[in-house]
Every structure is written in C-alpha cells, then in structure tokens.
Tab-separated table of C-alpha atoms in Angstrom:
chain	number	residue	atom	x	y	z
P	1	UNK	CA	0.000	0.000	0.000
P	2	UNK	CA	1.285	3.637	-0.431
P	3	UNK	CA	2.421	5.002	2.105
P	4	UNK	CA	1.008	8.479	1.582
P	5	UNK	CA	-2.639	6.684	2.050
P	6	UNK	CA	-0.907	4.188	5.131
P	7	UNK	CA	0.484	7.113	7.115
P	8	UNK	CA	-2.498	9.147	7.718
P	9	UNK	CA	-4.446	6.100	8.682
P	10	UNK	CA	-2.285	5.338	11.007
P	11	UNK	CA	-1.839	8.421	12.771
P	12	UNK	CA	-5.905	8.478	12.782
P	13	UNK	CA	-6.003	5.781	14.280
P	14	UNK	CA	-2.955	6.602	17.043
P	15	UNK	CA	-4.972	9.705	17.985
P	16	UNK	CA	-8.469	7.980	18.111
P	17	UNK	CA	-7.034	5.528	21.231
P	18	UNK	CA	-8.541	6.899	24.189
P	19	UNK	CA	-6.431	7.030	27.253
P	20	UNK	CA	-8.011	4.555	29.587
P	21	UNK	CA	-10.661	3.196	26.968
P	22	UNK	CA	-10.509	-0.526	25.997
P	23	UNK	CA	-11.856	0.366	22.832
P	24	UNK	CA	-10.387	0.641	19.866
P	25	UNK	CA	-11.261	3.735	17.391
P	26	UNK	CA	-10.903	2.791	13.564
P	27	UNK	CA	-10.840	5.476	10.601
P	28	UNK	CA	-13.495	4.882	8.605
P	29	UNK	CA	-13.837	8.372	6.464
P	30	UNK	CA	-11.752	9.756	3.902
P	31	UNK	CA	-8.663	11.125	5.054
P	32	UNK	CA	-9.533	15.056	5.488
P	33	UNK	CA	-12.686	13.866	7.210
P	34	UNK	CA	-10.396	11.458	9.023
P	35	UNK	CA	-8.161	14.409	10.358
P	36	UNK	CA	-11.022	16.385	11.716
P	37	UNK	CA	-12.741	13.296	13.428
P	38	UNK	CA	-9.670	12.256	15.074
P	39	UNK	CA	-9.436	16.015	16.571
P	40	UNK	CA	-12.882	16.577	17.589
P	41	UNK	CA	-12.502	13.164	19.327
P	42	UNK	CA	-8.827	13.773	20.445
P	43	UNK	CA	-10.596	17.238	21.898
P	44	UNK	CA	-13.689	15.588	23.146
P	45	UNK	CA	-11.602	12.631	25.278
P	46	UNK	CA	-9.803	14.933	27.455
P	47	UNK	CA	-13.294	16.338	28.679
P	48	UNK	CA	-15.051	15.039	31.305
P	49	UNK	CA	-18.376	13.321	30.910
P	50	UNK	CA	-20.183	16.269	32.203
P	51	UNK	CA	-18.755	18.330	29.385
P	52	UNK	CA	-19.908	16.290	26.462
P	53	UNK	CA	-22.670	17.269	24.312
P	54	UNK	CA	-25.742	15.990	26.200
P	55	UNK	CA	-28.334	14.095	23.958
P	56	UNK	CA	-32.245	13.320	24.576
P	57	UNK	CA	-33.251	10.156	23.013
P	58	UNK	CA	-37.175	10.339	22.007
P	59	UNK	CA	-38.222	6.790	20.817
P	60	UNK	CA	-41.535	5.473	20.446
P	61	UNK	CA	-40.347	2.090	21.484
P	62	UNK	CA	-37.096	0.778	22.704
P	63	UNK	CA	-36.568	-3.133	22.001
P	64	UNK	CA	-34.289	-5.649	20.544
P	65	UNK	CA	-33.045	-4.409	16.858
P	66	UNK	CA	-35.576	-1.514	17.183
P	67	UNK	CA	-34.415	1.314	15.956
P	68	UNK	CA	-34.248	3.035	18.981
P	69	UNK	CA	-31.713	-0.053	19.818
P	70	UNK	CA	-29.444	0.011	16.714
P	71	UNK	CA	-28.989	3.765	16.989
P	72	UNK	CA	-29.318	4.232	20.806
P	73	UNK	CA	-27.735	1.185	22.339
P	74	UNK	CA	-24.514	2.008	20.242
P	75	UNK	CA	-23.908	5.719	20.799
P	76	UNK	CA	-24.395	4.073	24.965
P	77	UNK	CA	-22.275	1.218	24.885
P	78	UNK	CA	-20.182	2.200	21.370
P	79	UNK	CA	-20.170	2.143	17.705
P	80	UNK	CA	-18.708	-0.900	16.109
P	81	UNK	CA	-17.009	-0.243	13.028
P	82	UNK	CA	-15.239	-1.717	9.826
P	83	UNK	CA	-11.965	-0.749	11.947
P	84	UNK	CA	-13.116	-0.933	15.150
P	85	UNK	CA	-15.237	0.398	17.857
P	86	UNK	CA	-15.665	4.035	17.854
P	87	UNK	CA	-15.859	5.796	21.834
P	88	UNK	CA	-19.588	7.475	21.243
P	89	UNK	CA	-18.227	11.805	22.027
P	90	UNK	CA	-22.291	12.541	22.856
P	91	UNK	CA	-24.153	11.345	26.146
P	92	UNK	CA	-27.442	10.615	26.229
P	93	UNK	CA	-29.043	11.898	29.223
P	94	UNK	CA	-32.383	11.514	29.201
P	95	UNK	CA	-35.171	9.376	27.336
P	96	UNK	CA	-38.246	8.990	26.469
P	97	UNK	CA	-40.137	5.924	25.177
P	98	UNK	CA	-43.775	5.917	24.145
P	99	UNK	CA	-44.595	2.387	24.211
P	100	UNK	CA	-42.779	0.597	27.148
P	101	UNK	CA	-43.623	-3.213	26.803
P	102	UNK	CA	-42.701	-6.407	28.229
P	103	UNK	CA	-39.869	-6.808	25.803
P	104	UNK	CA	-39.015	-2.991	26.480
P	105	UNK	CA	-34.847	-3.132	26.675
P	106	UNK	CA	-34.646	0.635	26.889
P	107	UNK	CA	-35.329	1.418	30.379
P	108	UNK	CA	-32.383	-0.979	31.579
P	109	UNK	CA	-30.048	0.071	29.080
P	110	UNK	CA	-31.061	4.113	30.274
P	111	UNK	CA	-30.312	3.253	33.861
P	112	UNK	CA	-26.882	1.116	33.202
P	113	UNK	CA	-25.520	3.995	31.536
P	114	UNK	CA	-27.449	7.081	34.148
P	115	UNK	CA	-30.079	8.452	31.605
P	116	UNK	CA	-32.845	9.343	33.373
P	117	UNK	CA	-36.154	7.924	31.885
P	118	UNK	CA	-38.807	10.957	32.112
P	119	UNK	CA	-42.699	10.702	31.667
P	120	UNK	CA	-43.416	13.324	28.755
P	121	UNK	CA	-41.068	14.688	25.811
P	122	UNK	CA	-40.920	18.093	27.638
P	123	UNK	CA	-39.086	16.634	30.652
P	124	UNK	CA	-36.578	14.826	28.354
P	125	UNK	CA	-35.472	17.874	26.230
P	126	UNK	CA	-35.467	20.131	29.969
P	127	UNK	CA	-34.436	17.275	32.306
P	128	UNK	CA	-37.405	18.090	34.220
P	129	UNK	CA	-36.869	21.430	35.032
P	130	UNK	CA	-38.689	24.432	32.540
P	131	UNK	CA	-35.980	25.359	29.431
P	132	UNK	CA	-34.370	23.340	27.086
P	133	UNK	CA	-31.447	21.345	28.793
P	134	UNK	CA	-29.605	19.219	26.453
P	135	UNK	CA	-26.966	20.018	23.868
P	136	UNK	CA	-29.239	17.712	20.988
P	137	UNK	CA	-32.253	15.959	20.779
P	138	UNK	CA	-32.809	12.696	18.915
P	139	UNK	CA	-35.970	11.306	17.941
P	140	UNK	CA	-36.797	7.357	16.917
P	141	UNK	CA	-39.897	7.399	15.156
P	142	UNK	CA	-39.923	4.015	13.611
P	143	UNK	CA	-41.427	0.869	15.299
P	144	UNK	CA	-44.265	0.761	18.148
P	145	UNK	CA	-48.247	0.072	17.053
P	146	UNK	CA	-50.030	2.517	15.441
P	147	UNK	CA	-52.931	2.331	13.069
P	148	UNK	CA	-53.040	2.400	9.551
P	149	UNK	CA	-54.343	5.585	7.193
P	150	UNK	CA	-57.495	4.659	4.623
P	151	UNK	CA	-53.884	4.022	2.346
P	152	UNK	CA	-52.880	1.601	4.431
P	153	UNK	CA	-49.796	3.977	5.544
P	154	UNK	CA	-48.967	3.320	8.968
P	155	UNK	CA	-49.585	6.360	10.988
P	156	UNK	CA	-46.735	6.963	13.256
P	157	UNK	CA	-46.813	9.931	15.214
P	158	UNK	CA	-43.722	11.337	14.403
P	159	UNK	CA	-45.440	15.091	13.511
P	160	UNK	CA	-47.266	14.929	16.853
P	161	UNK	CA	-43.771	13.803	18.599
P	162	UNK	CA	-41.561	16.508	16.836
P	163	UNK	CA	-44.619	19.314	17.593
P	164	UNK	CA	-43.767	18.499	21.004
P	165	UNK	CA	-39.872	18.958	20.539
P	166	UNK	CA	-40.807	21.968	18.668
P	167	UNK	CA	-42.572	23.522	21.347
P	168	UNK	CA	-40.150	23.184	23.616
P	169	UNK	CA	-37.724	24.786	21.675
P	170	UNK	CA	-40.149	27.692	21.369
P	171	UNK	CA	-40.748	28.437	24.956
P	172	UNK	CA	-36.887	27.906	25.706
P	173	UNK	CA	-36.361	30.495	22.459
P	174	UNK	CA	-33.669	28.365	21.570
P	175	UNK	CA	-33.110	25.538	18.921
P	176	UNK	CA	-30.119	22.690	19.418
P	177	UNK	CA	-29.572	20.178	16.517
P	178	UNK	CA	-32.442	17.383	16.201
P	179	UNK	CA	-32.106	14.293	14.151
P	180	UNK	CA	-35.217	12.192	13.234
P	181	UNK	CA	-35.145	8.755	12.011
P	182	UNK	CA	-36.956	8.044	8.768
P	183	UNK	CA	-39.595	10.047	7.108
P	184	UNK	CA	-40.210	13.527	8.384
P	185	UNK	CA	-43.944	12.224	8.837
P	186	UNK	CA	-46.442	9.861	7.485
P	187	UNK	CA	-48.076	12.313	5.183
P	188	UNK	CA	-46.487	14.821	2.806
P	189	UNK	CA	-48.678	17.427	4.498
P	190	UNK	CA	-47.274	16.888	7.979
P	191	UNK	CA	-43.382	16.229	6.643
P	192	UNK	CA	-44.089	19.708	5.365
P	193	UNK	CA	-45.340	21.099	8.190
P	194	UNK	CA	-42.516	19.644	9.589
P	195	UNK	CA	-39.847	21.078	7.538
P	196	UNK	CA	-41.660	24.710	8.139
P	197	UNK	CA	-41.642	24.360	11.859
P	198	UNK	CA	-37.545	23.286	11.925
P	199	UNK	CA	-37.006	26.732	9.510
P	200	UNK	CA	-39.177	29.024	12.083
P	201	UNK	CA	-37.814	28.033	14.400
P	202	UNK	CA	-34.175	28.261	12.646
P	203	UNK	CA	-33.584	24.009	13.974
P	204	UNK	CA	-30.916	22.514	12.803
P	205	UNK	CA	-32.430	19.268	10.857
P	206	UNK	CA	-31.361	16.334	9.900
P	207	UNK	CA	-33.510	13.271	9.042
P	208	UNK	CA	-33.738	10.016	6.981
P	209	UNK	CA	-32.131	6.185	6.106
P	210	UNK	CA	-29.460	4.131	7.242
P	211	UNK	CA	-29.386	3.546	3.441
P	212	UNK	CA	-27.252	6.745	1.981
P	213	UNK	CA	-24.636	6.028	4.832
P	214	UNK	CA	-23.906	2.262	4.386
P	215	UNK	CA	-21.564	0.172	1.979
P	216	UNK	CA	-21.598	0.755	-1.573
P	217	UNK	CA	-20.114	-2.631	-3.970
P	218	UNK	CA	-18.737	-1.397	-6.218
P	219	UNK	CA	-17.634	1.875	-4.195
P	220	UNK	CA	-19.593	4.525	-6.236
P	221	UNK	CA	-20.613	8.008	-5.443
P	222	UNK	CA	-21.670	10.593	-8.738
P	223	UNK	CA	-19.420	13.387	-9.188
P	224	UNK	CA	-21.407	16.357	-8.077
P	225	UNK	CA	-22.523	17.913	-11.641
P	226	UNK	CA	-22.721	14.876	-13.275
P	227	UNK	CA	-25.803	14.475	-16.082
P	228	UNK	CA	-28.241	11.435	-15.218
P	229	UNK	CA	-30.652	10.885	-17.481
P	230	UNK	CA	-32.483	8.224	-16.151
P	231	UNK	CA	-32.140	6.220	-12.846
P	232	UNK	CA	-33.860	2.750	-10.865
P	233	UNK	CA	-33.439	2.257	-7.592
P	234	UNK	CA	-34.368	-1.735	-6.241
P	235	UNK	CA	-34.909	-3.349	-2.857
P	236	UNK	CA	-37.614	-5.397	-1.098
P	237	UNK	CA	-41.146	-5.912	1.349
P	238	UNK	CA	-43.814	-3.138	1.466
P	239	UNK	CA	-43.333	0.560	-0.241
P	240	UNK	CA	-44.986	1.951	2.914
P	241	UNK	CA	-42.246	0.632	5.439
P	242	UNK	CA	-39.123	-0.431	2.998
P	243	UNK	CA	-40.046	1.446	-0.109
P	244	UNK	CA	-38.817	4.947	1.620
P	245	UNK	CA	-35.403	3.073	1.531
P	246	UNK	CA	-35.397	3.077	-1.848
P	247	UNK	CA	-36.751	5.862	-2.234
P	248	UNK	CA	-33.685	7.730	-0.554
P	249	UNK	CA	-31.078	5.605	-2.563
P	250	UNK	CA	-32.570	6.942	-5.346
P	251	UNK	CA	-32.492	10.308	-4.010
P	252	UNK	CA	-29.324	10.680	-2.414
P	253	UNK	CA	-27.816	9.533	-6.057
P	254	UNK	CA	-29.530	12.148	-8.514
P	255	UNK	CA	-29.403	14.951	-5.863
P	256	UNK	CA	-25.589	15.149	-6.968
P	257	UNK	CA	-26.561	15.385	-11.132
P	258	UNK	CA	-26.459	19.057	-13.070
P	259	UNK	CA	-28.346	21.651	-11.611
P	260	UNK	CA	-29.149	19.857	-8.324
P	261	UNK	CA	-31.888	18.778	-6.867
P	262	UNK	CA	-35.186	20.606	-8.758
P	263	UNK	CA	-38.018	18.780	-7.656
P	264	UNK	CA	-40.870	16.051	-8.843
P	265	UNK	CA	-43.603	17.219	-11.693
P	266	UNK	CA	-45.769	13.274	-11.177
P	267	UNK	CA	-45.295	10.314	-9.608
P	268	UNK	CA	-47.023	6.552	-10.045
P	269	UNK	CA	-47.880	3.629	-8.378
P	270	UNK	CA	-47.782	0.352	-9.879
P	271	UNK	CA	-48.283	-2.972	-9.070
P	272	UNK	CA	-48.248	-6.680	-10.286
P	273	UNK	CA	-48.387	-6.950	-14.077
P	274	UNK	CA	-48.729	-3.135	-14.344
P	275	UNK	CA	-45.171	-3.426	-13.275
P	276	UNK	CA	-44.138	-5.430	-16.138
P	277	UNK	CA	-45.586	-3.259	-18.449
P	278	UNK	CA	-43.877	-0.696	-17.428
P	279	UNK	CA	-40.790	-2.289	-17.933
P	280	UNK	CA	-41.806	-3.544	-21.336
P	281	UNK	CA	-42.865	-0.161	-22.575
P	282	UNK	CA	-39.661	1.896	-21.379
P	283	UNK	CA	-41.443	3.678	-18.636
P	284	UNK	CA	-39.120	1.541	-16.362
P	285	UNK	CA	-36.131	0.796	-17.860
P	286	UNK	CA	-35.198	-2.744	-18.092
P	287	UNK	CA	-31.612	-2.796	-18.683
P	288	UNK	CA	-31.027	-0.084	-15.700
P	289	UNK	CA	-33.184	-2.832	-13.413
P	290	UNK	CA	-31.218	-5.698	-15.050
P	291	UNK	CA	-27.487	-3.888	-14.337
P	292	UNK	CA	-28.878	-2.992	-10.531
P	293	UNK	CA	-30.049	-6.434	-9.687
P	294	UNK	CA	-26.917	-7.821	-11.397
P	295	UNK	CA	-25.126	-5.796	-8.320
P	296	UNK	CA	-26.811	-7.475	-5.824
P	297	UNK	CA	-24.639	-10.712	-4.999
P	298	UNK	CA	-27.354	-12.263	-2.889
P	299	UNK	CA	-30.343	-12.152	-5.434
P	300	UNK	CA	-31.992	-15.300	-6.797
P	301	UNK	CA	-31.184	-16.891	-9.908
P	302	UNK	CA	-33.608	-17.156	-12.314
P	303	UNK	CA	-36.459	-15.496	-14.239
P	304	UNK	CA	-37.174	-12.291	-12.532
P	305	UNK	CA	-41.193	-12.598	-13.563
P	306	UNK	CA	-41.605	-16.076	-12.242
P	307	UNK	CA	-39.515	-15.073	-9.094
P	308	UNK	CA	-41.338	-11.934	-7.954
P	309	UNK	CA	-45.121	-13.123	-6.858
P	310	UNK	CA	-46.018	-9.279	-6.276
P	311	UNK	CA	-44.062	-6.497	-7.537
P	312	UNK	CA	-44.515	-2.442	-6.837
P	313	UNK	CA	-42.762	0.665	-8.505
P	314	UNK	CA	-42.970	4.266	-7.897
P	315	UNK	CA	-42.155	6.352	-11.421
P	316	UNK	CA	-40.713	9.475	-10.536
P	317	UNK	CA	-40.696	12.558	-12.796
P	318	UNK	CA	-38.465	14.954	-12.037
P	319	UNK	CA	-38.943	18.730	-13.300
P	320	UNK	CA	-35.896	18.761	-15.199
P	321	UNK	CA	-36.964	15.276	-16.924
P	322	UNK	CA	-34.879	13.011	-14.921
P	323	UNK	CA	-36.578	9.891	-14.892
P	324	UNK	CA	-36.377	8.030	-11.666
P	325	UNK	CA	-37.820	4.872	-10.569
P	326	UNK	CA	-38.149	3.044	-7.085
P	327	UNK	CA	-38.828	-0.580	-7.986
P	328	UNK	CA	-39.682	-3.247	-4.733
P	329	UNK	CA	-39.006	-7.298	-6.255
P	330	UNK	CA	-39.934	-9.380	-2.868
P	331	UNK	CA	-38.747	-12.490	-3.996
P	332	UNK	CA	-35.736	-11.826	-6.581
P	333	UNK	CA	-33.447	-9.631	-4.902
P	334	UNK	CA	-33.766	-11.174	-0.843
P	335	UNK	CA	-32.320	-8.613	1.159
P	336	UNK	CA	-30.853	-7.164	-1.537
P	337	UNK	CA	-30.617	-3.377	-2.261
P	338	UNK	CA	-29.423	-2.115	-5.657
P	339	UNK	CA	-29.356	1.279	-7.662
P	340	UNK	CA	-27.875	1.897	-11.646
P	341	UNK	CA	-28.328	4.912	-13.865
P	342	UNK	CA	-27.258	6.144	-17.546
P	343	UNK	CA	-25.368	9.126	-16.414
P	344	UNK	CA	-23.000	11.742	-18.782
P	345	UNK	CA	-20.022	9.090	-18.044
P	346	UNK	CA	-22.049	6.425	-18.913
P	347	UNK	CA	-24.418	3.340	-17.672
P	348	UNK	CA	-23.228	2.627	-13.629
P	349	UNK	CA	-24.573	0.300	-11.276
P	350	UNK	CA	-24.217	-0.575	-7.737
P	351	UNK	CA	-25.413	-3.003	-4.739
P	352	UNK	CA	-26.082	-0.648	-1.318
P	353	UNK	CA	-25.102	-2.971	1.458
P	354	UNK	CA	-26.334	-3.450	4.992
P	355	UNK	CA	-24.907	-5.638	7.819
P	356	UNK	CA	-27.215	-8.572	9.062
P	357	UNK	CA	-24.917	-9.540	11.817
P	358	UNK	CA	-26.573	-9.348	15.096
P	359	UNK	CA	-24.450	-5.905	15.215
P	360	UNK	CA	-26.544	-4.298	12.302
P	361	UNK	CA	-23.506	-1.763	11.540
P	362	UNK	CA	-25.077	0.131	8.877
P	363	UNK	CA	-26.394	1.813	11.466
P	364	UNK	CA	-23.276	2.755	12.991
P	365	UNK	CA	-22.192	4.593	10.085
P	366	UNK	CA	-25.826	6.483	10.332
P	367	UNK	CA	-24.954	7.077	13.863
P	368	UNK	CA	-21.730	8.294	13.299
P	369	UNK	CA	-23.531	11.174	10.881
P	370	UNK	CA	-25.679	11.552	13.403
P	371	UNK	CA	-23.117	12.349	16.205
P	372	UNK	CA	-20.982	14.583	13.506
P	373	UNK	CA	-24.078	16.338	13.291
P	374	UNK	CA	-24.576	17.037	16.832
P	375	UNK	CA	-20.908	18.137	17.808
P	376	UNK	CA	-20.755	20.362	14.928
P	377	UNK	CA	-24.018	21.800	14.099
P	378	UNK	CA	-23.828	21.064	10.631
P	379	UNK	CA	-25.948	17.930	8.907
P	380	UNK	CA	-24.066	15.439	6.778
P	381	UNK	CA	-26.908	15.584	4.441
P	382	UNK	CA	-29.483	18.018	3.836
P	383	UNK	CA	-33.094	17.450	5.981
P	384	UNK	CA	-34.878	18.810	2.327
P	385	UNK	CA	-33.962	14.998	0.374
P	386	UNK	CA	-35.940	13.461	3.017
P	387	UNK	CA	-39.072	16.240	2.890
P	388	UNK	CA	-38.820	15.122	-0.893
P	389	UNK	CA	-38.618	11.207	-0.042
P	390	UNK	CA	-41.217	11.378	2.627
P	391	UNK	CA	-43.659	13.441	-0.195
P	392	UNK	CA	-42.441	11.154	-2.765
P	393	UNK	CA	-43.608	7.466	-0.995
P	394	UNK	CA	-46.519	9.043	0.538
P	395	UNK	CA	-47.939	9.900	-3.154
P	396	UNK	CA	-46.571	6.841	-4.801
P	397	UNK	CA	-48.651	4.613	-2.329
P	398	UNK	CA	-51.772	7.266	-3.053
P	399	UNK	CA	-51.116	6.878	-6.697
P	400	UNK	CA	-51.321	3.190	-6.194
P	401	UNK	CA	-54.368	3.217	-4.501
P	402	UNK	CA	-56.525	5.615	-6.028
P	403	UNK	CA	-55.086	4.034	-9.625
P	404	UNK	CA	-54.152	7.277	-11.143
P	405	UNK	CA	-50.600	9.346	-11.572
P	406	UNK	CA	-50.554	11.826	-9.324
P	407	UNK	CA	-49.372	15.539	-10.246
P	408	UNK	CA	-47.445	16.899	-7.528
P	409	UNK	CA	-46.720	20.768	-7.720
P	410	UNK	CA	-46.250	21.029	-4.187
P	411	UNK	CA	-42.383	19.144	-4.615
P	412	UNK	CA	-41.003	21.367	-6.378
P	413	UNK	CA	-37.979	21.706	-3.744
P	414	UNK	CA	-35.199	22.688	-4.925
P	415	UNK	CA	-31.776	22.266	-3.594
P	416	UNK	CA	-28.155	21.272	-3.655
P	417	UNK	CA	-25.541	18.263	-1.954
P	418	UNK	CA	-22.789	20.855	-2.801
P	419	UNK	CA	-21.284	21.017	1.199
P	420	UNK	CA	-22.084	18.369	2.673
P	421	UNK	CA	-19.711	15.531	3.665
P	422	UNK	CA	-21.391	12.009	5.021
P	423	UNK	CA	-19.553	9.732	6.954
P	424	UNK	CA	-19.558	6.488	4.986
P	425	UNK	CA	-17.471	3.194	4.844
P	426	UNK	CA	-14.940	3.048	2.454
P	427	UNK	CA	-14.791	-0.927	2.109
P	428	UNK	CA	-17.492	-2.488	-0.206
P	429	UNK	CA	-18.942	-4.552	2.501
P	430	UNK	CA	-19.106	-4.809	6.184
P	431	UNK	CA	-15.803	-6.243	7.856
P	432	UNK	CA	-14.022	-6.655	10.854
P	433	UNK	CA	-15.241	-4.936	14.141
P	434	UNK	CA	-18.794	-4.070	11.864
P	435	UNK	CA	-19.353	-8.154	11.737
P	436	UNK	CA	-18.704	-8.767	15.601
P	437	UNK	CA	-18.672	-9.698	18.186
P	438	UNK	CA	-21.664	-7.653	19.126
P	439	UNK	CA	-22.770	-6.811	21.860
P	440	UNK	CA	-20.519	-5.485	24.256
P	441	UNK	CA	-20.105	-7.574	27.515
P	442	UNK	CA	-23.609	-6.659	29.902
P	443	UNK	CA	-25.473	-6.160	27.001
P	444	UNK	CA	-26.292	-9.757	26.219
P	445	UNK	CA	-29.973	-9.257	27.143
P	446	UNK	CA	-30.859	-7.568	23.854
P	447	UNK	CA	-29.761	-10.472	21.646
P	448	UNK	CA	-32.927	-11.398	19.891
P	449	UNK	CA	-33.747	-14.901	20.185
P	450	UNK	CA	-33.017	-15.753	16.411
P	451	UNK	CA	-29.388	-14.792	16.276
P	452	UNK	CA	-29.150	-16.851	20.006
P	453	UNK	CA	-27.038	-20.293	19.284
C-alpha cells in the first residue's frame, strides 16, 4: 500500500485511542474527514463526561433491533465499526419511550448507563426542570403500534412527537440540533409542516435512512454535476415501510446530477403486471433494473417474472426530466438493495449494502452522521432529500391506490448536496469490528432470540 494513504491512517487511528478506553477507534472516512474526526474526538476525550454534548433520546419504542436499539444502544455502549469500535463523544441523558412493553430493553439500558427515563417529551429535552437542557435531541420514530391511514400507511406519530420537541424549543427560544429517524412524517402534508416548523424556528435538521450512509459494492458516489438521465433504484417488502429506503437511494444519487436537486412534476404507483408493463414499454427501464439487480450478490437466480409473486414501482418525474424509478421485487433480490443509472459518463450500477450480523452496523455509520451532526451543528446531508422522499412514498402509495398518476406541484424543492460531507465506509462490505462480536459484555440481554445459538 502507499504510504502516503498508510500514514495518515495510522496516525488516525494513534490519535483515536482513548487514554483509559478498551476500545479501539478505527478510521473509517476519507482522510480530510479522518483528520477532523480524530481532533474533535482527540478534543472531546480529554473532557469530562459532564462536558460532552448531552443528547435526549425520544423513541416510540425501545426493544431488541428496534431502531431506537441500533442507533441508541450504540452511541451508549459504542459504535462498532469496519476498523473498530468508535468511543460514542455525545451522552445521552435523558429518554423517552412511548410504548414501554414487556420486551421494552430501553429502560435498563437508560439506567446502566445514568439516563434518566422521564414521563413526557418536555421533561426529556429540559431534564425536568422548565428550558431546554440538552446540547441535541434525537428522535426514533420508527417501530411501536399505530394504526393504519385509509392508504394503508402506517400512521406513526412522528409530527405529533416533533410538535412536542418543537414547542419546547419555542418556549426555551432556543433551537439545538435534532435528528429524526426516517420520514419527516407519514403524510407529505405533515413532513411539510414539519420542515416549516424546523425553519421558524431556525432548527438545525437532519432526518432520513441508514441507506445513503452504508456500503456501496462497487464503491460509487456521482461526481457532483454529473448528467443522469435516467435512474432505478431496487430493494424489497412493502413501499410503505421499505419502499422509503429506496426511495432515498434513489435520491441521495440524482441529488448530486447538473443543476441539483429541482423537484418532482408526477409520480405513479404500480403494481403486479402493471409493473411489467412498465418495464416492457420503457417507462421503467429494463436494462437499468437488469445492471442494478446484477449488483446485488445475494439475489436469486432465475427469471425475474416467475420469481417476484407481487411487484410495486414508484415512477418518478423529475422537473428537469430526470426519470427516476423506485422498484420493490420481494422475492428476486432477498435482502438485496441495488441502484444503476445512464449518467453523462455512462451506464453505472451498484449493490447498497447493509450488515445482518446481530451488530446491524449500517447503522453505525448512520450514527456516526448523526453524532458529527450534533458536535458540529452542521448535517451530513441536507433534511430537504428526506421532505422530498417522505412526499415522494406518501404519493406513490396514493397513486397506487386511487389508480391514477398523481401531479405533484407542491415538490417542487429545490436544492443542492454541494457542502455536505457524510460519513460512509470506504470498504465495499461490512468487515471486521462491523461483523462482531456484538454486543458489548452486559449487554447480552438484547440479543434477539433468532441470532441466540
């Protein structure tokens, strides 16, 4: 290896080692990110605990592989890495769960670690007392039961949640950076309301997937500028639940093409054989789906058609006339997630990769953002891709239902990935420290049953 690309890993990784810590801190950005993280947690090390940026954790339920556990339990007990595991520099003081069951794992991992489990959002974010008390606030929206919308959209609260955030903020006439898992809502006309509220109140926001942060085989990222004429993004299960995935690989890829992000004129639900059409007629391309399943080493072989039982697709249509498409093949691709577009420098496909260890490390590079985003200030990616994914899946799965192509006006959002600098794995798949062992010793409680030997 050369040593101009040896050296600087190396020295990362000398001033990531904690005095004191038992764990291990591995690079895992590029080497100017590299740099900065070692200093900020060179900086953050020498602090004591009660200097750290202090984090509420808002979850609406805290259980094994939850969310709320693959993001939470790590930035308590630490963030396992391709390299190693990373010391978490935020502390999570306080929490709040919604829906505390039998197989609730949050409260216990709370007290291990001191965090203070409070009755109502408010007390979280002021640690009981009457103004905002913590340095960031993050909220787990995903998981819990909640009932379904006439669309068959599962209604999590997360508007109601983040009002509550919001109002906090308000009355304490200040605003500390919030991160929210997922969509910004259910509905495009809460995400928006959403968005609004974070700009009134001048919140720093960031939101979204695990997906734009994890492995990428082969390692591909556009060049900001590049032209994309036509993209497919491909993964698995329901386009309620998994289809926003997909939705935000696709996104976080043509955000980056000429002219930036300027918004979606239509989009269209399909389904079944309507899906095959589509692919028959050009609407969908074929030979993008073809290169992006060809990506995905773990997908069936065999005929695609006879594979899939039930297939779904989104069209998207953006103003400029990017074509997009979010294609789900239950069936074909497994756990598979894949993306390929014809771009200015030609026709490029890739597989997105999670980790299905029993440490789920994909999000550990999300959490990583996530922390980044806290110490600094500054999102790793901007909140306005997931307004536009959240908008995007909510009218896809209307489109589907009501059977017609919906025109959508209202996402005409227009903005730029120019600035922005994700955290991201540089290896094409999950290795070392991000495969195991997981979890830390005291944590064996949370190991589901189905990864128990």
């Amino acid at each position: 290896m050369d040593k101009t690309t040896e050296n600087p890993r190396r020295e990362f990784i000398k001033k990531s080692l904690v005095a004191g810590s038992l764990i291990p801190i591995g690079a895992v950005l590029g080497w100017a990110e590299a740099a900065a993280m070692a200093r900020i947690i060179g900086e953050s090390s020498k602090r004591p605990p009660a200097a750290q940026k202090t984090v509420a954790l808002i979850a609406n339920i805290y259980r094994n592989s939850a969310h709320a556990d693959v993001i939470g339990t790590k930035l308590f007990a630490g963030i396992p890495t391709d390299e190693g595991m990373v010391v978490p520099q935020v502390k999570i003081v306080s929490v709040w769960i919604d829906q505390i069951g039998a197989n609730d794992t949050g409260v216990k991992i709370a007290e291990m670690n001191g965090a203070t489990v409070y009755g109502t959002i408010a007390e979280a974010l002021t640690l009981g007392g009457d103004k905002l008390a913590v340095d960031g606030v993050i909220y787990i929206g995903e998981h819990g039961e909640y009932p379904y919308s006439r669309y068959g959209i599962k209604m999590y609260p997360r508007m109601n949640y983040l009002e509550q955030i919001f109002r906090v903020f308000d009355a304490s006439n200040k605003s500390v950076p919030l991160f929210t898992d997922k969509h910004l809502a259910y509905s495009w006309l809460d995400s928006k309301w959403v968005y609004d509220r974070s700009k009134e109140l001048q919140v720093p926001m960031m939101a979204g997937s695990s997906l734009p942060f994890c492995w990428r085989d082969q390692p591909l990222e556009h060049p900001l500028g590049i032209g994309i004429s036509e993209a497919v993004a491909i993964g698995y299960a329901s386009l309620d639940a998994y289809g926003f995935h997909v939705a935000e690989i696709l996104q976080c890829m043509v955000e980056r093409r000429a002219g930036g992000e300027t918004g979606v004129a239509s989009v269209q639900g399909l389904k079944g054989e309507d899906v095959w059409k589509a692919m028959d007629d050009g609407r969908i391309n074929l030979d993008l789906v073809t290169a992006a399943c060809n990506a995905i080493q773990g997908r069936k072989q065999g005929d695609m058609r006879k594979l899939v039982e039930a297939p779904h697709a989104i069209l998207v249509a953006y103003n400029d006339g990017t074509k997009g498409a979010i294609v789900m093949l239950t069936g074909y691709v497994n756990q598979g997630w894949g993306y390929a577009a014809n771009t200015s420098d030609g026709q490029v496909a890739t597989e997105f990769v999670l980790d299905h260890s029993m440490s789920y490390s994909h999000f550990s590079y999300l959490t990583l953002n996530i922390q980044e985003f806290i110490l600094s200030g500054k999102p790793t990616a901007p909140v306005e891709r997931t307004l536009l994914t959240s908008g995007i899946t909510d009218m896809g799965i209307r489109s589907l239902v009501d059977g017609e192509t919906k025109q959508t006006p209202f996402l005409n959002l227009r903005y730029s990935a120019e600035g922005f600098a994700p955290i991201r794995p540089t290896a094409p798949r999950p290795e070392g420290q991000s495969i195991g062992p997981w979890p830390p010793k005291g944590y064996e409680f949370i190991i589901p049953d189905n990864f128990k030997k």
